[in-house]
Each structure stands twice: as structure tokens, then as C-alpha cells.
Short mmCIF file of C-alpha atoms and ligand atoms in Angstrom, two decimals:
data_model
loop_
_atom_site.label_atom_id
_atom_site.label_comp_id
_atom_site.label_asym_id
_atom_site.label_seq_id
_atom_site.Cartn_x
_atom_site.Cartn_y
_atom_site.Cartn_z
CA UNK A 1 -55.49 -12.07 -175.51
CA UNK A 2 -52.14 -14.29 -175.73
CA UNK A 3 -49.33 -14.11 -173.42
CA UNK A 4 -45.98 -12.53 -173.72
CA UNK A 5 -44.72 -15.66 -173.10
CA UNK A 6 -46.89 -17.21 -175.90
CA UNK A 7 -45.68 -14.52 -178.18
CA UNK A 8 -42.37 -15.78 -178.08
CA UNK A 9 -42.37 -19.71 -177.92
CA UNK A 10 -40.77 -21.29 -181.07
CA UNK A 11 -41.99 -25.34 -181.47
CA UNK A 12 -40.41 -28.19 -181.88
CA UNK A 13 -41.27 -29.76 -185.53
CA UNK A 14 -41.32 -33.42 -185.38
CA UNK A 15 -40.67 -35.14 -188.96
CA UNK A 16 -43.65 -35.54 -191.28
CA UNK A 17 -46.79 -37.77 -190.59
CA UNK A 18 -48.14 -37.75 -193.97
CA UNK A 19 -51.49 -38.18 -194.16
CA UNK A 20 -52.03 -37.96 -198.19
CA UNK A 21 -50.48 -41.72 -199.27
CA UNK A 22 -48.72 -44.51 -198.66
CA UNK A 23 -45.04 -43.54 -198.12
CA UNK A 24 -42.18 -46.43 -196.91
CA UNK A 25 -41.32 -44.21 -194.03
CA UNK A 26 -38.08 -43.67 -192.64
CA UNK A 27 -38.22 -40.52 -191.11
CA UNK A 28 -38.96 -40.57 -187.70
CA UNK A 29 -37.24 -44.16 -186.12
CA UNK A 30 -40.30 -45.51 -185.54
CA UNK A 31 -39.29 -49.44 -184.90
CA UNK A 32 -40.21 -51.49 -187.91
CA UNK A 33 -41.45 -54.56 -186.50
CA UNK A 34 -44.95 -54.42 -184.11
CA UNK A 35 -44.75 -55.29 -180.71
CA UNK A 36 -44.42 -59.02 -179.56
CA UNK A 37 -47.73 -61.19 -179.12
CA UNK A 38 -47.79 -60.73 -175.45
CA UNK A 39 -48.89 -56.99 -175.88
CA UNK A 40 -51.80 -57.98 -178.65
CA UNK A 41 -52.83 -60.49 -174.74
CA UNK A 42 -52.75 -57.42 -172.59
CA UNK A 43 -54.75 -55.58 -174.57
CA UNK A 44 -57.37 -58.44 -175.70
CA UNK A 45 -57.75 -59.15 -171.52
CA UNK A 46 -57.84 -55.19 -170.71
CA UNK A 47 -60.65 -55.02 -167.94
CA UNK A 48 -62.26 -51.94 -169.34
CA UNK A 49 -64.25 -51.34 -166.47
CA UNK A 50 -61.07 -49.92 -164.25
CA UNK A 51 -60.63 -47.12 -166.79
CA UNK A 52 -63.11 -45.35 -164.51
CA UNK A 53 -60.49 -44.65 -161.89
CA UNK A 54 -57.40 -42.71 -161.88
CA UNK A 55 -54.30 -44.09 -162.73
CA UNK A 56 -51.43 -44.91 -159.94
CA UNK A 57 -49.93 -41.74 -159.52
CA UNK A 58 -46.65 -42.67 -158.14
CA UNK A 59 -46.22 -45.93 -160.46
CA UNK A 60 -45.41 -48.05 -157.76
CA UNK A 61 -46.33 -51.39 -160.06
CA UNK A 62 -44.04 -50.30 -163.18
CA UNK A 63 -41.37 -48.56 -160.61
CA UNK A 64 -41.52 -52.38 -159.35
CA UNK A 65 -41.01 -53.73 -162.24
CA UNK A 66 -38.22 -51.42 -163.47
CA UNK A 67 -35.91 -52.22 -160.77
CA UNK A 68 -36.34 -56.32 -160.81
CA UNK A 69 -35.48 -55.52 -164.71
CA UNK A 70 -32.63 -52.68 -164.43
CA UNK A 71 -31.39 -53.71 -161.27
CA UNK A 72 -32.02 -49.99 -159.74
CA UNK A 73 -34.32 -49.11 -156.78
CA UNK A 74 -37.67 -48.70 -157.36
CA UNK A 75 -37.13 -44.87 -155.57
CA UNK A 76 -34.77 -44.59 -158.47
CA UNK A 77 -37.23 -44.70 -160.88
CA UNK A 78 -39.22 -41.81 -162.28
CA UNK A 79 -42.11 -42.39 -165.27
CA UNK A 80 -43.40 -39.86 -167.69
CA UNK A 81 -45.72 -39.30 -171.20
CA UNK A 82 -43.27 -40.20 -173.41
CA UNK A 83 -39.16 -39.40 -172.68
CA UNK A 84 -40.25 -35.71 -174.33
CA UNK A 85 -42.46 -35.26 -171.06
CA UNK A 86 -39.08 -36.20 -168.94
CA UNK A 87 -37.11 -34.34 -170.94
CA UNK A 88 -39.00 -31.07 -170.50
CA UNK A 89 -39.16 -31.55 -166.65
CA UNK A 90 -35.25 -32.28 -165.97
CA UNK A 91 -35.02 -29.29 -167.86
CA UNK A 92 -37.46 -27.52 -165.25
CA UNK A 93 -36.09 -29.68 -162.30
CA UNK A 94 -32.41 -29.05 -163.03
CA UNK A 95 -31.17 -26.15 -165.01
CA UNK A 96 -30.85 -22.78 -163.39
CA UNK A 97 -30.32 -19.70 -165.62
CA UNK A 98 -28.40 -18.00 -162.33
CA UNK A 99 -26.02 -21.00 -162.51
CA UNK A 100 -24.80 -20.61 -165.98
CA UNK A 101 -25.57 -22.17 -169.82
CA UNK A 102 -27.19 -25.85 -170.79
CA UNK A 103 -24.68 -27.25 -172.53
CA UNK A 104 -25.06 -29.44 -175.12
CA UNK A 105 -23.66 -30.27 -178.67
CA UNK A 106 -24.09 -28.40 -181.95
CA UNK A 107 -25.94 -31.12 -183.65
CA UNK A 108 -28.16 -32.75 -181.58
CA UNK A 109 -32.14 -33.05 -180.60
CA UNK A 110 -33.55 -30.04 -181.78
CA UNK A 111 -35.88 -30.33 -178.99
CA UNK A 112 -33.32 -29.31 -176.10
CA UNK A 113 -33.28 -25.74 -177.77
CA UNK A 114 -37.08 -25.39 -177.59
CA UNK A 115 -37.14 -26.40 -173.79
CA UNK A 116 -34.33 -23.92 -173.26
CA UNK A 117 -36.39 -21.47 -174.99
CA UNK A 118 -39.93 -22.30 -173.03
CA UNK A 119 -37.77 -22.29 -169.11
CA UNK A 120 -35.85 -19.19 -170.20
CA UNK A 121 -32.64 -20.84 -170.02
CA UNK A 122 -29.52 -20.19 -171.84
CA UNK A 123 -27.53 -22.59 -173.98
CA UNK A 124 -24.38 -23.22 -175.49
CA UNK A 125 -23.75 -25.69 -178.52
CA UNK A 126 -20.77 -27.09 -178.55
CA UNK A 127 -18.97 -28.07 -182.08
CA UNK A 128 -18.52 -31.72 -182.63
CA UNK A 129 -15.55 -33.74 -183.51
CA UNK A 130 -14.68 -33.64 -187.14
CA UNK A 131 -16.03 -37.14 -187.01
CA UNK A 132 -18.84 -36.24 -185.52
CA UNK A 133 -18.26 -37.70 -182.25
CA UNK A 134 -18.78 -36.08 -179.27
CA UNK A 135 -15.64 -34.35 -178.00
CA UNK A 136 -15.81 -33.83 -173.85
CA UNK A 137 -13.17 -31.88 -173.32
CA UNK A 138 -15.16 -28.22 -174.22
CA UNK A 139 -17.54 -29.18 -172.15
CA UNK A 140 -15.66 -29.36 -169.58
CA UNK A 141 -13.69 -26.28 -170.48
CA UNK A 142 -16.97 -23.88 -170.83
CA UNK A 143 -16.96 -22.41 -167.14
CA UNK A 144 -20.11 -21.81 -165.44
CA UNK A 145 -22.63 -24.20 -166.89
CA UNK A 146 -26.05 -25.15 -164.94
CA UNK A 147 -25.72 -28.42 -166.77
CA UNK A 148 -25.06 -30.86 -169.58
CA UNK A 149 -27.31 -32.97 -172.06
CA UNK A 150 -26.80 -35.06 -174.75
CA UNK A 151 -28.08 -38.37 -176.45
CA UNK A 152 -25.74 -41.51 -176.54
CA UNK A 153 -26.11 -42.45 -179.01
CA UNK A 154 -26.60 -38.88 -180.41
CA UNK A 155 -28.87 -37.85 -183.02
CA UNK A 156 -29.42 -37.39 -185.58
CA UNK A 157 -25.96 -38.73 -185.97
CA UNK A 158 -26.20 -41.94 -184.48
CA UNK A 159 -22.62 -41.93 -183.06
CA UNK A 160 -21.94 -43.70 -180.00
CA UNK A 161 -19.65 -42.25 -176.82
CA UNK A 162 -18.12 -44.79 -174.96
CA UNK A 163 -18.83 -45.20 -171.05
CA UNK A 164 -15.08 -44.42 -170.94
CA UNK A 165 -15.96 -40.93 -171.67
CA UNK A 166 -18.86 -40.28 -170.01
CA UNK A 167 -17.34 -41.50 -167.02
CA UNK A 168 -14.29 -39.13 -167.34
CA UNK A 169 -16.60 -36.09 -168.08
CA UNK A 170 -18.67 -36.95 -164.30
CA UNK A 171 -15.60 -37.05 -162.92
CA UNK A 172 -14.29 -33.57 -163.90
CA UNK A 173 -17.93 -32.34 -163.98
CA UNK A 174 -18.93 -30.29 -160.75
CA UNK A 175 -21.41 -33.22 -158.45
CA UNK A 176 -23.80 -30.16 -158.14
CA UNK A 177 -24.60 -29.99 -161.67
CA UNK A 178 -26.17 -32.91 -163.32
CA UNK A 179 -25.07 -34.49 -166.33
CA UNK A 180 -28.32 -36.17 -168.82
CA UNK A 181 -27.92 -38.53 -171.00
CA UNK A 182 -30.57 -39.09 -173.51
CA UNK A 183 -30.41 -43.45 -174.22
CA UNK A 184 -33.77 -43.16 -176.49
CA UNK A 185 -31.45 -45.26 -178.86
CA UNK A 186 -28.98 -46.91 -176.52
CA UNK A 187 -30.81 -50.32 -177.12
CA UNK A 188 -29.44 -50.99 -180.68
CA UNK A 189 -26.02 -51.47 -179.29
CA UNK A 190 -24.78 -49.44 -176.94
CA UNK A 191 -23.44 -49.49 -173.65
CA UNK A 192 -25.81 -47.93 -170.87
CA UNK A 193 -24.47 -45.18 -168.16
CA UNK A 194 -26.76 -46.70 -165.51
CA UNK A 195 -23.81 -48.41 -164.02
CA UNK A 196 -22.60 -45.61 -163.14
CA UNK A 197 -25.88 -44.57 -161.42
CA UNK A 198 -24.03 -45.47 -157.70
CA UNK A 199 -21.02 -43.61 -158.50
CA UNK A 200 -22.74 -40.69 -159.90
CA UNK A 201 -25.16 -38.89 -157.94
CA UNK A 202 -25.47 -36.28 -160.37
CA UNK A 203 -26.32 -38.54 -163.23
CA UNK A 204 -29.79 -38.73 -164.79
CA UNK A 205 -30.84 -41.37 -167.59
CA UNK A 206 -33.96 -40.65 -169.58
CA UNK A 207 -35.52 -43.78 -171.73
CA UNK A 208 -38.39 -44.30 -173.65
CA UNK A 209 -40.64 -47.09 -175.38
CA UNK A 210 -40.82 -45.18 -178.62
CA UNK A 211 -37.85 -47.05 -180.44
CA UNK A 212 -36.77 -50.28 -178.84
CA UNK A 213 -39.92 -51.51 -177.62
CA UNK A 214 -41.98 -50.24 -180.76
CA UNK A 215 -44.98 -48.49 -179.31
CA UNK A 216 -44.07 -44.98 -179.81
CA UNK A 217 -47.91 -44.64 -180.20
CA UNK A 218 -48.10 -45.55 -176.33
CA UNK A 219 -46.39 -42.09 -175.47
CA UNK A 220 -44.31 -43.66 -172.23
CA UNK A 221 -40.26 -42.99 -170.97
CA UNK A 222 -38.81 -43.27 -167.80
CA UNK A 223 -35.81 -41.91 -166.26
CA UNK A 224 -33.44 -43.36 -163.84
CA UNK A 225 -31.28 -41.09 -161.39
CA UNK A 226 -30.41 -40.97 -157.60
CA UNK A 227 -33.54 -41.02 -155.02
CA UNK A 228 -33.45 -36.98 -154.38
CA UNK A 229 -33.09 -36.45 -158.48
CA UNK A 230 -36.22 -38.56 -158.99
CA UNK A 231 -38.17 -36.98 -155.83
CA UNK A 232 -37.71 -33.49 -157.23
CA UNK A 233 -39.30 -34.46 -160.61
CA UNK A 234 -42.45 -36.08 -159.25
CA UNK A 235 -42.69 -32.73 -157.21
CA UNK A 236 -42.61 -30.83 -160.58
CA UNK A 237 -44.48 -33.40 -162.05
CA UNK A 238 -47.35 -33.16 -159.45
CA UNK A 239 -47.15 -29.55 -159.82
CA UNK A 240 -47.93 -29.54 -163.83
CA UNK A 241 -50.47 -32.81 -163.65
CA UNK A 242 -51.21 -35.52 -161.10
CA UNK A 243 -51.93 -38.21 -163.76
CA UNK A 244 -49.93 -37.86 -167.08
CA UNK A 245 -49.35 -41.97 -167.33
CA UNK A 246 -52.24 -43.48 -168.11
CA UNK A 247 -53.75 -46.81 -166.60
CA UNK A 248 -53.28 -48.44 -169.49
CA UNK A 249 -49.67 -47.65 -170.36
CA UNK A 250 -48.99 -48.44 -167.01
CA UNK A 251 -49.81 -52.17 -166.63
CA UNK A 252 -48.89 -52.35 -170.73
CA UNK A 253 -45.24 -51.57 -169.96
CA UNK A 254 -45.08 -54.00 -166.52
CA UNK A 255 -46.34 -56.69 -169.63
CA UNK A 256 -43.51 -55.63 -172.10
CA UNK A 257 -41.05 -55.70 -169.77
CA UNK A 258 -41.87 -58.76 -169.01
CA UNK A 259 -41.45 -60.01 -172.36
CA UNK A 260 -38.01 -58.03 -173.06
CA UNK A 261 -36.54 -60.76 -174.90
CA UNK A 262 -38.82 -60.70 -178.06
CA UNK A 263 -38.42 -56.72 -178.11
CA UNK A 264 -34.80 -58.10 -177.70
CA UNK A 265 -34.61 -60.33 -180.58
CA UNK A 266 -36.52 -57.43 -182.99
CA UNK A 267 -33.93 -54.80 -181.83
CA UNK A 268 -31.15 -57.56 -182.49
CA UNK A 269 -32.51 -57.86 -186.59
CA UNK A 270 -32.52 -53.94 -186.75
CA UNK A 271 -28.68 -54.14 -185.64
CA UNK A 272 -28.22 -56.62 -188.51
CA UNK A 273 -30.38 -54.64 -191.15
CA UNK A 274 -28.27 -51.12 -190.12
CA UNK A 275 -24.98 -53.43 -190.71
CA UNK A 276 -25.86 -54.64 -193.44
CA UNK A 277 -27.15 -51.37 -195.31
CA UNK A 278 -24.65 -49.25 -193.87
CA UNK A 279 -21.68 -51.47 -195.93
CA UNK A 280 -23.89 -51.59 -198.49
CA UNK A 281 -23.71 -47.70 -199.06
CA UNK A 282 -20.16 -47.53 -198.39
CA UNK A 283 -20.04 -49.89 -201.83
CA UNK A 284 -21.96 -46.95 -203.55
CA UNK A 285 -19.73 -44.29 -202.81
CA UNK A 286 -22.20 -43.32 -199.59
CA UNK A 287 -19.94 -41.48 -196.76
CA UNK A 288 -22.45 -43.09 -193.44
CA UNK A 289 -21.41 -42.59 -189.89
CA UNK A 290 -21.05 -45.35 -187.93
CA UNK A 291 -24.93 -45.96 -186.05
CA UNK A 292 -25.43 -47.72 -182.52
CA UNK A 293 -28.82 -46.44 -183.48
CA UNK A 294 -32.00 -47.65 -185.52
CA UNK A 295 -30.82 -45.35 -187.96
CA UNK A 296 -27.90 -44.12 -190.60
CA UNK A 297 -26.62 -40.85 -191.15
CA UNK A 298 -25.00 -40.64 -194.56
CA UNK A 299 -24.71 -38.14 -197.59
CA UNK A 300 -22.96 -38.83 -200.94
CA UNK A 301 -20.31 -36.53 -202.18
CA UNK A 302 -21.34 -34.01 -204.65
CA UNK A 303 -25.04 -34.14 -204.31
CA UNK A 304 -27.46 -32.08 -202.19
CA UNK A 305 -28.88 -33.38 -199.21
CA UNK A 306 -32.38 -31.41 -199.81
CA UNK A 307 -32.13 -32.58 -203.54
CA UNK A 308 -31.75 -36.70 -202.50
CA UNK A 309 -34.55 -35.76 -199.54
CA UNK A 310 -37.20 -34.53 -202.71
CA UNK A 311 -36.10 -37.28 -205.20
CA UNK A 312 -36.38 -40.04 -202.20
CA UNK A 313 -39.91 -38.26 -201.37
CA UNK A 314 -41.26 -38.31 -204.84
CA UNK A 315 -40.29 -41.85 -205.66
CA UNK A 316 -42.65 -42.55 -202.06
CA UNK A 317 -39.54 -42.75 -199.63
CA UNK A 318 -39.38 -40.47 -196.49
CA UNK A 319 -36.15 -39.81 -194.94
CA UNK A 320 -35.40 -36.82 -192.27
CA UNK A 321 -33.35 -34.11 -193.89
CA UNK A 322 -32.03 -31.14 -191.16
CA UNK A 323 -31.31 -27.61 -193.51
CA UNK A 324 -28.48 -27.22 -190.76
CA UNK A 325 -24.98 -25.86 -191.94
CA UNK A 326 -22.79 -28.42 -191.44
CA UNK A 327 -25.24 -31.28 -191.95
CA UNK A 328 -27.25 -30.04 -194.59
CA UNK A 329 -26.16 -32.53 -197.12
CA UNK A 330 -26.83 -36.04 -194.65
CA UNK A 331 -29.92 -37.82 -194.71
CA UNK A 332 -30.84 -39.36 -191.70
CA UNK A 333 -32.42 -42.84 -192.97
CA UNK A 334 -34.55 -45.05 -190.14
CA UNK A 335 -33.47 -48.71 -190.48
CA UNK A 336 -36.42 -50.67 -191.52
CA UNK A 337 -37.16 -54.06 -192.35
CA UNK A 338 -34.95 -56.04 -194.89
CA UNK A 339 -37.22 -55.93 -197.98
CA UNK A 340 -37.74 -51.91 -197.44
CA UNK A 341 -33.90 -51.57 -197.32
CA UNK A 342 -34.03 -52.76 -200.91
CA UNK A 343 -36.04 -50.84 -201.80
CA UNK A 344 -34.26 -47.92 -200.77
CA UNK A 345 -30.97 -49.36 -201.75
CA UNK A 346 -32.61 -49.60 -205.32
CA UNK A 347 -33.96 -45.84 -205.57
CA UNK A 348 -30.68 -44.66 -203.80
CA UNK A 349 -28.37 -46.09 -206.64
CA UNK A 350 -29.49 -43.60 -208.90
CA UNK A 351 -28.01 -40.66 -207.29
C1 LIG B 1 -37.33 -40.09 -180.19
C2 LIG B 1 -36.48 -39.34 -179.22
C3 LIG B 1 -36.98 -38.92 -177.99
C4 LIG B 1 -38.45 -38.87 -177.69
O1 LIG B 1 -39.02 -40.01 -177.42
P1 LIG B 1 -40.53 -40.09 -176.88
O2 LIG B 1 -40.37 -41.02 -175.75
O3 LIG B 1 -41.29 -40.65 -178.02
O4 LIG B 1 -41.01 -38.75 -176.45
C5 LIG B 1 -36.11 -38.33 -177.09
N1 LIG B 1 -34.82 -38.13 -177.40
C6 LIG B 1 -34.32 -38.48 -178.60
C7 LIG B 1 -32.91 -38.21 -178.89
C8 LIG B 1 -35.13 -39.09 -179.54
O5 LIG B 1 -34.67 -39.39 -180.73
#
């Protein structure tokens, strides 16, 4: 009845949506604060009636939008059902198994495997920094690759590479292989590559409105790359389904880009919060990586990562733990609100 193919796919596991109580949860960088009051207007004057057609299949209204807000061409532009959607089809679009590995880093999405997995295609992982930066230089050295991916900031890390780097990697990086970076995060702090769009032609930016502009719930991301890059993923995209952006997310994300500033000033008290908590578990004895995310990575010496992830989880905390070697003893801790930081700060003094 099933398919080889079937047979052999191994999910993605996205962190826990409990269902069974009331947790303070920190697990999946969700974005603490609801969207501004502008959204709650869109939604309140939402002419019902036009849900009987199809959506704009070519976004030309958000694709507007996007480029009088990123500066890019509206042909530059691509939108998808949530970044995961654009992930999955650069990694169709792009990556060639004849042409040599994905590259991408050892710890990392743990999605980029399964797409890898579901197109056939082989990867490498290559090792971090001992500080758990990203180190260019093997990428570079690893000789053929179809291509390269990685979040800036990574996760679940949250370490930041500077456009310094990324720039020197494009240049040594052959122009008929693209280079993705992942900026789900790059909002809390970081610098984006889409400067370097015009330079690059083999560049390609994937974004979403999961973290910065809290509506994770609205399943929406967008990618930004040369015209040709962006033409060759609506052709895959018309190939899997005509109409995977709904009207409604549509005109909602031409209203919150409109209203960038509040998302803007939310995203600006997260920065503060991750600050804040991250010198506060220095204090304790906490070893935490330094975040231009919404989120820490830390672990404290001599206690078990999978130990502090079941004590946090009893005591009604969630936090993401990864039983990776190498990470297995870091937490990865979304920054939340001010008053749940105490909290946490509270239950995490006892380890
Ligand atoms: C959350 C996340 C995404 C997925 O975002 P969606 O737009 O919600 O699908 C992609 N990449 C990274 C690194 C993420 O953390």
C-alpha cells in the first residue's frame, strides 16, 4: 500500500505543544508579546465574503509591499506557507545530488537533514568553532558541494556570523552554487545579507513571520534572491500547489508591514530581556552563548542537560533540550517576557 519512498522518510519533530496544562513555554521561540493593534483592525474589517475566491497566486500586493519595505524588487521577492515551505523548495530548486553534498554545520536546524533525506540529497555537517561560531573556511575547503545553508543567527545556538564572513565565503564560493542563509532570527540584532543581494547572484535569503512579527500561527515566510532564483521557485512552487498563501495571510502581512515599527519596538524589549537574563546566568555560574536571537543557549557545568530539561518541565517550565553529542548538556531557553524570566531565573537557581 505505502511507497518505498514513504518507507523511508524520517520527520522532522518540532518541540512540544502540550496540550495537558498550563506550561510557561519556552521551547519553541514563539515571540512573547501578541501582535500590534493594527492586526486585531485587519482582522475585525476582514470582508469575509472574498474568501470565496482564490488567493493571488503570484503575490503581486505583498511582493509590492516587500520591496517599498526591503528596498528589493518586487521580482525579487518570492512568498511561501511559512519559511519551512521555502525552505523545502530551495532545497528542491537548488541542490543537485550530481553536483556534490549540502553543506551545512554540525549543529544546526534539524530540519535541513529531513529535506536532504525527502530530495535524496547528500549532506555534509561541518564541525563548529570551539565557540560555537560558524567557521567558513571548511566550507570552503569541502570540494564538490551542490550548495551551502545555514541560519544567521544559527540555531539552536543563537550565535551570530558577521556580514564580514558571509561576504568572504560568496566570494570564494563557486557563483553557480547558491549560498542560503536562514535570517528566521536575524531581527533580534543582527545584520541582514540582503545587501549583498546585488553583489551576489547566488545568494538566497529565507524569512519568516513566525518570530519577529509574532504570528507564527499565520504560517507565512518569504525569501529574497536574484529575479531567475525567485522565478525557478514559483515554477516549483506551481508545480506542488497553485495557492499555498492564503487570502488572508496575504493582505495580513501587507498590514504588518505596514506597522513594522510596533513589531519593532516588541523585538527591541526581547533584545533587552535576552541581555538582561543572559548576565544574569553568567552571575549563577551559567556558561550562555552569546544570542542575536530570541533565545539563550546555556548549560551549567556539572549538571545534565536532560536532567535540568525534566526538573524545568516538572516545576511547569518548557525549554528545548537536543540529546545531540556535543550539545547534550545546553538548554535552549526562548526569551520571554520580563516577569516569566523570573520565574525561570527563580527555578533555575536551584540547580
Ligand atoms: C522557526 C524557524 C524556521 C521556521 O519558521 P516558519 O516560518 O515558522 O516555518 C526556519 N528556520 C529556523 C532556523 C527556525 O528557527
Amino acid at each position: 500500500m505505502f511507497s518505498e519512498r514513504l518507507n523511508r522518510l524520517i520527520p522532522y519533530v518540532p518541540g512540544e505543544q502540550p496540550k495537558d496544562q498550563q506550561y510557561l513555554k519556552l521551547n519553541t521561540n514563539e515571540n512573547p508579546f501578541p501582535p500590534p493593534q493594527a492586526v486585531a483592525d485587519f482582522i475585525q474589517k476582514f470582508d469575509y465574503e472574498r474568501l470565496r475566491l482564490y488567493p493571488d497566486p503570484t503575490f503581486d500586493k505583498l511582493r509590492r509591499k516587500m520591496s517599498e519595505v526591503y528596498g528589493v524588487r518586487p521580482g525579487q521577492v518570492f512568498i511561501c506557507n511559512g519559511s519551512d515551505e521555502g525552505l523545502s523548495f530551495c532545497f528542491y530548486t537548488f541542490f543537485d545530488k550530481k553536483r556534490g553534498r549540502v553543506l551545512f554545520p554540525r549543529h544546526t536546524y534539524s530540519f535541513y537533514p529531513v529535506y536532504c533525506d525527502f530530495y535524496e540529497l547528500e549532506y555534509r555537517r561541518i564541525p563548529l568553532a570551539p565557540d560555537f561560531s560558524i567557521d567558513i573556511a571548511p566550507y570552503l575547503a569541502q570540494k564538490p558541494s551542490t550548495g551551502i545553508i545555514f541560519p544567521n543567527p544559527n540555531a539552536p545556538t543563537g550565535v551570530l556570523l558577521g556580514l564580514d564572513r558571509i561576504e568572504a565565503l560568496l566570494k570564494d564560493y563557486p557563483d553557480d552554487r547558491v549560498v542560503i542563509i536562514d535570517e528566521a532570527y536575524i531581527d533580534f540584532g543582527g545584520r541582514s545579507a540582503l545587501e549583498l543581494l546585488v553583489k551576489y547572484k547566488n545568494l538566497v535569503i529565507v524569512r519568516t513571520f513566525s518570530k519577529a512579527f509574532s504570528m507564527a500561527g499565520l504560517r507565512l515566510g518569504y525569501v529574497f534572491a536574484g529575479e531567475p532564483l525567485i522565478d525557478a521557485l514559483f515554477k516549483v512552487k506551481d508545480s506542488f500547489n497553485s495557492y499555498p498563501v492564503n487570502m488572508f495571510a496575504q493582505d495580513l502581512a501587507c498590514t504588518a508591514l505596514d506597522n513594522i515599527g510596533a513589531f519593532r519596538a516588541n523585538n527591541i524589549r526581547i533584545m533587552e530581556n535576552r541581555d538582561w537574563l543572559t548576565e544574569k546566568l553568567m552571575e549563577l555560574g551559567w556558561e550562555t552563548l552569546p544570542s542575536a536571537a530570541n533565545f539563550i543557549f546555556t548549560r551549567k557545568p556539572g549538571c545534565r542537560g536532560r536532567d535540568i530539561y525534566t526538573g524545568l518541565k516538572e516545576r511547569g517550565i518548557l525549554v528545548r533540550h537536543f540529546q545531540l553529542p556535543g550539545i547534550e548538556d545546553f538548554l535552549r531557553i526562548t526569551v520571554g517576557r520580563k516577569d516569566d524570566m523570573d520565574v525561570l531565573l527563580v527555578e533555575l537557581k536551584d540547580f
